[in-house]
PDB file of C-alpha atoms in Angstrom:
ATOM      1  CA  MET U   1       0.358   0.177  -0.385  1.00 51.00           C
ATOM      2  CA  PHE U   2       1.308   3.860  -0.951  1.00 59.00           C
ATOM      3  CA  LEU U   3       0.013   6.657  -0.681  1.00 64.00           C
ATOM      4  CA  PRO U   4      -2.088   8.326  -2.912  1.00 67.00           C
ATOM      5  CA  VAL U   5       0.148  10.108  -6.269  1.00 74.00           C
ATOM      6  CA  SER U   6      -0.080  13.389  -5.132  1.00 74.00           C
ATOM      7  CA  ALA U   7       0.595  13.551  -1.623  1.00 77.00           C
ATOM      8  CA  SER U   8       3.797  10.626  -2.712  1.00 81.00           C
ATOM      9  CA  ILE U   9       5.353  13.654  -5.236  1.00 85.00           C
ATOM     10  CA  ARG U  10       4.819  16.085  -2.766  1.00 82.00           C
ATOM     11  CA  GLN U  11       7.188  14.008  -0.696  1.00 82.00           C
ATOM     12  CA  PHE U  12       9.626  12.951  -2.842  1.00 86.00           C
ATOM     13  CA  ALA U  13       9.649  16.863  -3.651  1.00 86.00           C
ATOM     14  CA  ARG U  14       9.887  17.395  -0.388  1.00 80.00           C
ATOM     15  CA  ALA U  15      12.697  15.136   0.541  1.00 80.00           C
ATOM     16  CA  VAL U  16      15.517  15.836  -3.049  1.00 80.00           C
ATOM     17  CA  THR U  17      14.707  19.435  -1.945  1.00 77.00           C
ATOM     18  CA  ALA U  18      15.557  19.414   1.466  1.00 74.00           C
ATOM     19  CA  ASP U  19      12.348  21.882   1.527  1.00 74.00           C
ATOM     20  CA  ARG U  20       9.135  22.152   2.541  1.00 72.00           C
ATOM     21  CA  MET U  21       8.225  25.239  -0.251  1.00 75.00           C
ATOM     22  CA  VAL U  22      10.266  24.494  -2.280  1.00 76.00           C
ATOM     23  CA  GLY U  23       9.315  20.313  -3.073  1.00 79.00           C
ATOM     24  CA  ASP U  24       6.122  21.722  -2.627  1.00 79.00           C
ATOM     25  CA  GLU U  25       6.536  24.897  -5.628  1.00 79.00           C
ATOM     26  CA  LEU U  26       7.992  22.250  -8.261  1.00 80.00           C
ATOM     27  CA  ALA U  27       5.416  19.509  -7.165  1.00 83.00           C
ATOM     28  CA  LEU U  28       2.591  21.706  -8.121  1.00 82.00           C
ATOM     29  CA  ALA U  29       4.227  22.746 -11.226  1.00 79.00           C
ATOM     30  CA  VAL U  30       4.230  19.390 -12.325  1.00 79.00           C
ATOM     31  CA  SER U  31       1.299  19.133 -11.294  1.00 78.00           C
ATOM     32  CA  ALA U  32      -0.281  21.833 -12.851  1.00 78.00           C
ATOM     33  CA  GLU U  33       1.521  21.069 -16.008  1.00 74.00           C
ATOM     34  CA  ALA U  34      -0.116  17.226 -16.227  1.00 70.00           C
ATOM     35  CA  ASN U  35      -3.483  18.938 -15.300  1.00 69.00           C
ATOM     36  CA  GLN U  36      -3.020  20.573 -18.472  1.00 72.00           C
ATOM     37  CA  LYS U  37      -2.685  17.784 -20.546  1.00 68.00           C
ATOM     38  CA  ASN U  38      -5.097  15.721 -19.761  1.00 65.00           C
ATOM     39  CA  LYS U  39      -7.629  18.660 -20.090  1.00 68.00           C
ATOM     40  CA  ASN U  40      -6.686  18.312 -23.677  1.00 69.00           C
ATOM     41  CA  GLY U  41      -7.142  14.451 -23.820  1.00 65.00           C
ATOM     42  CA  ALA U  42      -3.823  13.313 -22.986  1.00 67.00           C
ATOM     43  CA  PRO U  43      -4.388  10.026 -20.288  1.00 61.00           C
ATOM     44  CA  PRO U  44      -3.758   9.880 -16.384  1.00 59.00           C
ATOM     45  CA  ALA U  45      -0.500  10.137 -15.848  1.00 72.00           C
ATOM     46  CA  SER U  46       1.255   6.840 -13.785  1.00 86.00           C
ATOM     47  CA  ARG U  47       3.174   7.368 -10.432  1.00 88.00           C
ATOM     48  CA  VAL U  48       6.068   6.555 -12.436  1.00 93.00           C
ATOM     49  CA  GLU U  49       4.947   8.942 -14.926  1.00 89.00           C
ATOM     50  CA  TRP U  50       4.223  11.236 -12.332  1.00 87.00           C
ATOM     51  CA  PHE U  51       8.073  10.470 -10.917  1.00 92.00           C
ATOM     52  CA  ARG U  52       9.578  11.072 -14.472  1.00 92.00           C
ATOM     53  CA  ARG U  53       8.057  14.673 -15.442  1.00 88.00           C
ATOM     54  CA  PHE U  54       8.849  15.140 -11.265  1.00 87.00           C
ATOM     55  CA  ILE U  55      12.442  15.105 -12.057  1.00 90.00           C
ATOM     56  CA  LEU U  56      12.729  15.970 -15.534  1.00 87.00           C
ATOM     57  CA  ARG U  57      11.370  19.054 -14.037  1.00 82.00           C
ATOM     58  CA  TRP U  58      14.053  19.644 -11.153  1.00 80.00           C
ATOM     59  CA  ARG U  59      16.828  18.763 -13.957  1.00 82.00           C
ATOM     60  CA  GLU U  60      15.683  21.581 -15.391  1.00 79.00           C
ATOM     61  CA  VAL U  61      15.573  24.294 -12.533  1.00 74.00           C
ATOM     62  CA  MET U  62      19.197  22.340 -11.032  1.00 74.00           C
ATOM     63  CA  ALA U  63      20.804  23.066 -14.300  1.00 73.00           C
ATOM     64  CA  GLU U  64      22.976  25.724 -14.202  1.00 59.00           C
ATOM     65  CA  GLU U  65      22.685  26.977 -17.976  1.00 57.00           C
ATOM     66  CA  ALA U  66      18.573  26.822 -17.696  1.00 55.00           C
ATOM     67  CA  ALA U  67      16.393  29.022 -17.281  1.00 54.00           C
ATOM     68  CA  PRO U  68      14.897  30.045 -13.472  1.00 51.00           C
ATOM     69  CA  LYS U  69      11.484  28.117 -13.856  1.00 52.00           C
ATOM     70  CA  PRO U  70       9.136  27.306 -12.885  1.00 52.00           C
ATOM     71  CA  PHE U  71      10.308  29.517 -10.738  1.00 50.00           C
ATOM     72  CA  SER U  72      11.232  32.900 -11.250  1.00 51.00           C
ATOM     73  CA  ASN U  73      13.516  33.995  -8.915  1.00 55.00           C
ATOM     74  CA  SER U  74      16.704  33.523  -9.642  1.00 58.00           C
ATOM     75  CA  ALA U  75      18.676  34.426  -5.870  1.00 57.00           C
ATOM     76  CA  PHE U  76      15.966  31.382  -5.060  1.00 58.00           C
ATOM     77  CA  ILE U  77      17.018  28.730  -7.036  1.00 60.00           C
ATOM     78  CA  ARG U  78      20.683  29.510  -6.399  1.00 59.00           C
ATOM     79  CA  SER U  79      20.220  29.611  -2.740  1.00 59.00           C
ATOM     80  CA  MET U  80      19.072  25.662  -2.355  1.00 63.00           C
ATOM     81  CA  GLY U  81      21.072  22.722  -2.213  1.00 66.00           C
ATOM     82  CA  PRO U  82      22.501  20.195  -4.554  1.00 74.00           C
ATOM     83  CA  MET U  83      20.649  17.085  -6.305  1.00 79.00           C
ATOM     84  CA  PRO U  84      20.851  14.264  -3.846  1.00 86.00           C
ATOM     85  CA  SER U  85      22.557  11.211  -5.544  1.00 91.00           C
ATOM     86  CA  GLU U  86      22.058   9.087  -8.322  1.00 95.00           C
ATOM     87  CA  ALA U  87      23.042   5.892  -5.367  1.00 96.00           C
ATOM     88  CA  ARG U  88      20.846   8.117  -3.306  1.00 94.00           C
ATOM     89  CA  LEU U  89      18.058   8.425  -5.954  1.00 95.00           C
ATOM     90  CA  VAL U  90      17.695   5.002  -6.263  1.00 97.00           C
ATOM     91  CA  LEU U  91      17.265   4.365  -2.481  1.00 95.00           C
ATOM     92  CA  LEU U  92      14.228   6.404  -1.963  1.00 94.00           C
ATOM     93  CA  LEU U  93      12.486   5.906  -4.908  1.00 95.00           C
ATOM     94  CA  SER U  94      13.143   1.345  -4.870  1.00 96.00           C
ATOM     95  CA  ASP U  95      13.153   1.616  -0.774  1.00 94.00           C
ATOM     96  CA  VAL U  96      10.607   4.624   0.704  1.00 91.00           C
ATOM     97  CA  CYS U  97       8.380   4.370  -2.457  1.00 90.00           C
ATOM     98  CA  GLY U  98       7.850   1.018  -3.355  1.00 91.00           C
ATOM     99  CA  PHE U  99       9.567   1.077  -6.860  1.00 95.00           C
ATOM    100  CA  SER U 100      10.436  -1.889  -8.707  1.00 96.00           C
ATOM    101  CA  ALA U 101      13.935  -2.143 -10.748  1.00 97.00           C
ATOM    102  CA  ARG U 102      12.692  -1.321 -14.063  1.00 97.00           C
ATOM    103  CA  GLU U 103      10.327   2.092 -12.983  1.00 97.00           C
ATOM    104  CA  VAL U 104      13.516   3.327 -11.538  1.00 98.00           C
ATOM    105  CA  GLU U 105      15.578   2.560 -13.422  1.00 98.00           C
ATOM    106  CA  GLU U 106      12.657   4.508 -16.527  1.00 97.00           C
ATOM    107  CA  ILE U 107      12.197   7.481 -13.532  1.00 96.00           C
ATOM    108  CA  LEU U 108      15.976   8.619 -13.675  1.00 97.00           C
ATOM    109  CA  GLU U 109      16.329   6.983 -17.171  1.00 95.00           C
ATOM    110  CA  PRO U 110      19.408   7.737 -18.081  1.00 94.00           C
ATOM    111  CA  LEU U 111      21.462   6.497 -15.320  1.00 96.00           C
ATOM    112  CA  SER U 112      24.854   6.758 -14.683  1.00 96.00           C
ATOM    113  CA  ARG U 113      25.598   3.001 -14.044  1.00 97.00           C
ATOM    114  CA  PRO U 114      22.991   0.028 -13.014  1.00 97.00           C
ATOM    115  CA  TYR U 115      20.529   0.336 -10.866  1.00 98.00           C
ATOM    116  CA  GLU U 116      21.660  -2.766  -8.560  1.00 97.00           C
ATOM    117  CA  VAL U 117      25.154  -1.178  -8.015  1.00 98.00           C
ATOM    118  CA  LEU U 118      23.294   2.457  -7.082  1.00 97.00           C
ATOM    119  CA  LEU U 119      20.083   0.693  -5.137  1.00 97.00           C
ATOM    120  CA  THR U 120      23.938  -1.251  -3.230  1.00 97.00           C
ATOM    121  CA  GLU U 121      25.441   1.809  -2.475  1.00 96.00           C
ATOM    122  CA  GLY U 122      21.920   4.103  -1.290  1.00 95.00           C
ATOM    123  CA  ARG U 123      21.782   1.099   1.004  1.00 95.00           C
ATOM    124  CA  SER U 124      25.334   1.228   1.951  1.00 95.00           C
ATOM    125  CA  LEU U 125      24.320   5.691   3.155  1.00 91.00           C
ATOM    126  CA  VAL U 126      21.461   3.507   5.999  1.00 92.00           C
ATOM    127  CA  ARG U 127      24.525   1.469   7.661  1.00 88.00           C
ATOM    128  CA  THR U 128      26.783   5.046   6.969  1.00 89.00           C
ATOM    129  CA  ASP U 129      28.308   5.602  10.871  1.00 87.00           C
ATOM    130  CA  ARG U 130      26.293   9.343  11.850  1.00 83.00           C
ATOM    131  CA  GLY U 131      27.750   9.698  15.655  1.00 83.00           C
ATOM    132  CA  GLU U 132      25.184   9.408  18.611  1.00 89.00           C
ATOM    133  CA  ARG U 133      22.193  10.613  16.497  1.00 94.00           C
ATOM    134  CA  SER U 134      18.958   9.842  18.868  1.00 96.00           C
ATOM    135  CA  ALA U 135      15.387   9.242  18.235  1.00 97.00           C
ATOM    136  CA  LEU U 136      12.020   8.877  19.779  1.00 96.00           C
ATOM    137  CA  ILE U 137       8.765   7.186  19.441  1.00 96.00           C
ATOM    138  CA  VAL U 138       5.317   8.046  19.237  1.00 93.00           C
ATOM    139  CA  GLU U 139       2.897   4.809  19.380  1.00 93.00           C
ATOM    140  CA  ASP U 140       0.095   3.560  21.240  1.00 90.00           C
ATOM    141  CA  GLU U 141       0.762  -0.664  20.024  1.00 92.00           C
ATOM    142  CA  PRO U 142       3.857  -1.512  21.648  1.00 94.00           C
ATOM    143  CA  LEU U 143       4.483  -4.299  19.629  1.00 95.00           C
ATOM    144  CA  ILE U 144       5.249  -2.066  16.699  1.00 95.00           C
ATOM    145  CA  ALA U 145       6.888   0.349  19.220  1.00 96.00           C
ATOM    146  CA  ALA U 146       9.124  -2.098  20.447  1.00 97.00           C
ATOM    147  CA  ASP U 147      10.266  -2.844  16.695  1.00 97.00           C
ATOM    148  CA  LEU U 148      10.509   0.362  15.347  1.00 97.00           C
ATOM    149  CA  LYS U 149      13.112   0.710  18.528  1.00 97.00           C
ATOM    150  CA  ASP U 150      14.735  -2.833  16.549  1.00 97.00           C
ATOM    151  CA  VAL U 151      14.665  -1.242  13.209  1.00 96.00           C
ATOM    152  CA  LEU U 152      16.649   1.978  14.227  1.00 96.00           C
ATOM    153  CA  GLU U 153      18.585   0.546  17.096  1.00 96.00           C
ATOM    154  CA  ASP U 154      19.957  -1.980  13.931  1.00 95.00           C
ATOM    155  CA  MET U 155      21.428   1.906  11.354  1.00 94.00           C
ATOM    156  CA  GLY U 156      22.486   2.773  15.115  1.00 94.00           C
ATOM    157  CA  VAL U 157      20.428   4.985  15.535  1.00 96.00           C
ATOM    158  CA  THR U 158      19.413   5.670  19.814  1.00 96.00           C
ATOM    159  CA  VAL U 159      16.170   5.682  20.859  1.00 97.00           C
ATOM    160  CA  VAL U 160      15.431   8.217  23.391  1.00 96.00           C
ATOM    161  CA  GLY U 161      12.142   8.110  24.197  1.00 95.00           C
ATOM    162  CA  LEU U 162       8.764   5.997  23.809  1.00 96.00           C
ATOM    163  CA  ALA U 163       5.713   7.301  24.558  1.00 93.00           C
ATOM    164  CA  ARG U 164       2.099   6.398  24.117  1.00 91.00           C
ATOM    165  CA  THR U 165       0.002   9.202  23.709  1.00 87.00           C
ATOM    166  CA  ALA U 166       0.398  12.200  22.718  1.00 86.00           C
ATOM    167  CA  GLU U 167       1.176  14.292  25.222  1.00 90.00           C
ATOM    168  CA  GLN U 168       4.089  12.205  25.944  1.00 91.00           C
ATOM    169  CA  GLY U 169       5.179  12.327  22.854  1.00 90.00           C
ATOM    170  CA  ALA U 170       5.216  16.213  23.131  1.00 91.00           C
ATOM    171  CA  ARG U 171       6.540  15.625  26.663  1.00 93.00           C
ATOM    172  CA  GLN U 172       9.877  13.567  26.071  1.00 94.00           C
ATOM    173  CA  ALA U 173      10.701  15.136  23.513  1.00 92.00           C
ATOM    174  CA  LEU U 174      11.555  18.914  24.481  1.00 92.00           C
ATOM    175  CA  LYS U 175      13.311  16.394  27.726  1.00 94.00           C
ATOM    176  CA  ASN U 176      15.556  13.932  24.840  1.00 94.00           C
ATOM    177  CA  SER U 177      15.751  17.018  22.165  1.00 94.00           C
ATOM    178  CA  PRO U 178      15.551  13.735  19.270  1.00 96.00           C
ATOM    179  CA  ASP U 179      17.753  14.068  16.294  1.00 95.00           C
ATOM    180  CA  ILE U 180      14.183  13.306  14.479  1.00 95.00           C
ATOM    181  CA  VAL U 181      10.187  11.861  15.287  1.00 94.00           C
ATOM    182  CA  LEU U 182       8.649   8.590  14.221  1.00 95.00           C
ATOM    183  CA  ALA U 183       4.810   8.649  15.722  1.00 91.00           C
ATOM    184  CA  ASP U 184       1.634   6.944  14.299  1.00 89.00           C
ATOM    185  CA  TYR U 185      -0.560   9.007  12.864  1.00 81.00           C
ATOM    186  CA  ASN U 186      -3.951   7.669  14.760  1.00 80.00           C
ATOM    187  CA  LEU U 187      -3.124   7.257  18.670  1.00 78.00           C
ATOM    188  CA  ASP U 188      -5.597   6.698  20.325  1.00 70.00           C
ATOM    189  CA  GLY U 189      -8.573   8.056  18.371  1.00 65.00           C
ATOM    190  CA  GLN U 190      -8.438  11.029  19.716  1.00 67.00           C
ATOM    191  CA  LYS U 191      -5.306  12.911  19.674  1.00 70.00           C
ATOM    192  CA  THR U 192      -3.224  12.583  16.667  1.00 72.00           C
ATOM    193  CA  GLY U 193       1.332  12.200  16.105  1.00 74.00           C
ATOM    194  CA  VAL U 194      -0.018  16.020  14.463  1.00 77.00           C
ATOM    195  CA  ASP U 195      -1.333  16.878  18.064  1.00 79.00           C
ATOM    196  CA  ALA U 196       2.557  15.487  19.083  1.00 82.00           C
ATOM    197  CA  VAL U 197       4.036  17.357  16.728  1.00 81.00           C
ATOM    198  CA  ALA U 198       2.940  20.255  17.338  1.00 80.00           C
ATOM    199  CA  ALA U 199       2.996  20.435  20.333  1.00 82.00           C
ATOM    200  CA  PHE U 200       6.812  20.730  20.491  1.00 84.00           C
ATOM    201  CA  HIS U 201       7.362  21.687  16.635  1.00 78.00           C
ATOM    202  CA  ASP U 202       8.094  25.400  18.026  1.00 76.00           C
ATOM    203  CA  ALA U 203      10.081  24.466  20.642  1.00 80.00           C
ATOM    204  CA  HIS U 204      12.038  21.187  19.452  1.00 85.00           C
ATOM    205  CA  HIS U 205      12.532  21.020  15.605  1.00 83.00           C
ATOM    206  CA  CYS U 206      14.099  18.283  14.043  1.00 89.00           C
ATOM    207  CA  PRO U 207      12.608  15.921  10.940  1.00 88.00           C
ATOM    208  CA  VAL U 208       9.273  13.994  11.575  1.00 89.00           C
ATOM    209  CA  ILE U 209       7.862  10.599   9.964  1.00 91.00           C
ATOM    210  CA  PHE U 210       4.615   8.858  10.260  1.00 88.00           C
ATOM    211  CA  ILE U 211       4.243   6.154  10.145  1.00 88.00           C
ATOM    212  CA  THR U 212       0.368   5.558   9.659  1.00 83.00           C
ATOM    213  CA  GLY U 213      -3.174   2.762   7.727  1.00 79.00           C
ATOM    214  CA  TYR U 214      -4.110   6.364   7.179  1.00 72.00           C
ATOM    215  CA  PRO U 215      -1.978   7.026   4.428  1.00 70.00           C
ATOM    216  CA  ASP U 216      -5.037   9.331   2.783  1.00 66.00           C
ATOM    217  CA  GLU U 217      -5.589  11.441   5.868  1.00 67.00           C
ATOM    218  CA  VAL U 218      -2.466  13.051   6.455  1.00 66.00           C
ATOM    219  CA  LEU U 219      -0.243  15.222   3.587  1.00 61.00           C
ATOM    220  CA  LYS U 220      -3.628  17.578   2.942  1.00 59.00           C
ATOM    221  CA  GLY U 221      -1.197  21.113   3.202  1.00 55.00           C
ATOM    222  CA  ASP U 222      -1.560  21.430   6.978  1.00 58.00           C
ATOM    223  CA  GLU U 223       1.091  23.613   8.964  1.00 57.00           C
ATOM    224  CA  VAL U 224       3.179  20.899  10.647  1.00 64.00           C
ATOM    225  CA  GLU U 225       3.387  18.129   8.359  1.00 70.00           C
ATOM    226  CA  PRO U 226       6.072  15.255   8.029  1.00 77.00           C
ATOM    227  CA  ASP U 227       8.941  14.092   6.519  1.00 80.00           C
ATOM    228  CA  PHE U 228       8.128  11.549   5.527  1.00 85.00           C
ATOM    229  CA  VAL U 229       5.300   8.934   5.389  1.00 85.00           C
ATOM    230  CA  ILE U 230       5.492   5.193   6.293  1.00 89.00           C
ATOM    231  CA  VAL U 231       1.800   2.718   5.257  1.00 87.00           C
ATOM    232  CA  LYS U 232       1.020   0.618   7.499  1.00 87.00           C
ATOM    233  CA  PRO U 233       2.110  -2.985   7.661  1.00 89.00           C
ATOM    234  CA  TYR U 234       5.737  -0.979   6.824  1.00 92.00           C
ATOM    235  CA  ARG U 235       8.877  -3.168   5.946  1.00 94.00           C
ATOM    236  CA  PRO U 236      11.986  -2.005   7.931  1.00 96.00           C
ATOM    237  CA  GLU U 237      13.885  -0.976   4.533  1.00 95.00           C
ATOM    238  CA  ALA U 238      11.535   1.885   4.307  1.00 94.00           C
ATOM    239  CA  VAL U 239      12.238   2.774   7.343  1.00 96.00           C
ATOM    240  CA  GLN U 240      15.887   2.837   7.736  1.00 96.00           C
ATOM    241  CA  ALA U 241      15.936   4.462   4.436  1.00 94.00           C
ATOM    242  CA  ALA U 242      13.747   7.423   5.087  1.00 93.00           C
ATOM    243  CA  VAL U 243      15.341   7.983   8.848  1.00 94.00           C
ATOM    244  CA  ALA U 244      18.441   7.892   6.807  1.00 93.00           C
ATOM    245  CA  HIS U 245      17.919  10.343   4.293  1.00 91.00           C
ATOM    246  CA  CYS U 246      16.437  12.782   7.022  1.00 90.00           C
ATOM    247  CA  LEU U 247      19.076  12.701   8.808  1.00 91.00           C
ATOM    248  CA  ASP U 248      21.879  12.959   6.150  1.00 88.00           C
ATOM    249  CA  ALA U 249      20.321  15.911   4.121  1.00 78.00           C
ATOM    250  CA  ALA U 250      21.335  19.447   5.290  1.00 58.00           C
ATOM    251  CA  ARG U 251      18.377  21.965   5.329  1.00 46.00           C
ATOM    252  CA  TYR U 252      18.846  24.757   3.054  1.00 41.00           C
ATOM    253  CA  ALA U 253      18.653  27.922   4.675  1.00 39.00           C
ATOM    254  CA  ALA U 254      16.874  29.146   1.503  1.00 40.00           C
ATOM    255  CA  VAL U 255      16.548  33.035   1.337  1.00 38.00           C
ATOM    256  CA  ASP U 256      13.237  34.550   1.987  1.00 39.00           C
ATOM    257  CA  ALA U 257      11.720  35.020  -1.774  1.00 39.00           C
ATOM    258  CA  ASP U 258       9.502  37.397  -0.759  1.00 41.00           C
ATOM    259  CA  ALA U 259      12.727  39.678   0.360  1.00 40.00           C
ATOM    260  CA  THR U 260      14.273  39.537  -2.888  1.00 37.00           C
ATOM    261  CA  ALA U 261      14.023  40.106  -6.494  1.00 38.00           C
ATOM    262  CA  GLY U 262      10.996  38.288  -8.362  1.00 38.00           C
ATOM    263  CA  ASP U 263       7.857  35.598  -7.773  1.00 36.00           C
ATOM    264  CA  LEU U 264       7.858  32.576  -7.064  1.00 35.00           C
TER     265      LEU U 264
END
């Protein structure tokens, strides 16, 4: 089970740009192009085609000789960091997004090296020594929480807290200052992972991954949204790949678009 296509492409866009606003703008531009083509009689884009269109547009935006499309603010574009390595893109597309080898090859065509080589290199990034990195797990199912703890510790991340409610999660986040938070979206039928994150977000800002059986209810454009959504039943490699990318991705300080000449 995967996220709806529109949410999936937004999540991936945020990941590769390491920025929510830039990722959403880029995903919106690709969506607008696809919708326009559909109005002209073209069939709806497949999930693979959506991602292929996104990669093509992102490469166009980042090309030094290209005009800053879909943006008009060149200073804003220059403030962004580089595109992730090919190996990391293969890792995210394969282990987090769930694409097959053939689909990844189509999305990233042309690949500089064989898919298997790039995937092996990407998965080796999961085991990279990141020093003393820590995580908080907010999950009301003890067995799932214990399994997630094992998944994180297997990749060298220390779990500094296990919380079962939104209130406990907020308190532990403020107390332990984790480098990343993994939260169940639907905690007790009344509070959600969003409630937990909203309670500590202003005082402690860190990457957040939601793990949920309700993918249609997340990534709606709310003020507090996750860096990744992993759909239950989750695969350990998906969790590890998402965590590794969140801990590694530089949060580029993009210039304020409103403070510079030109509009987004």
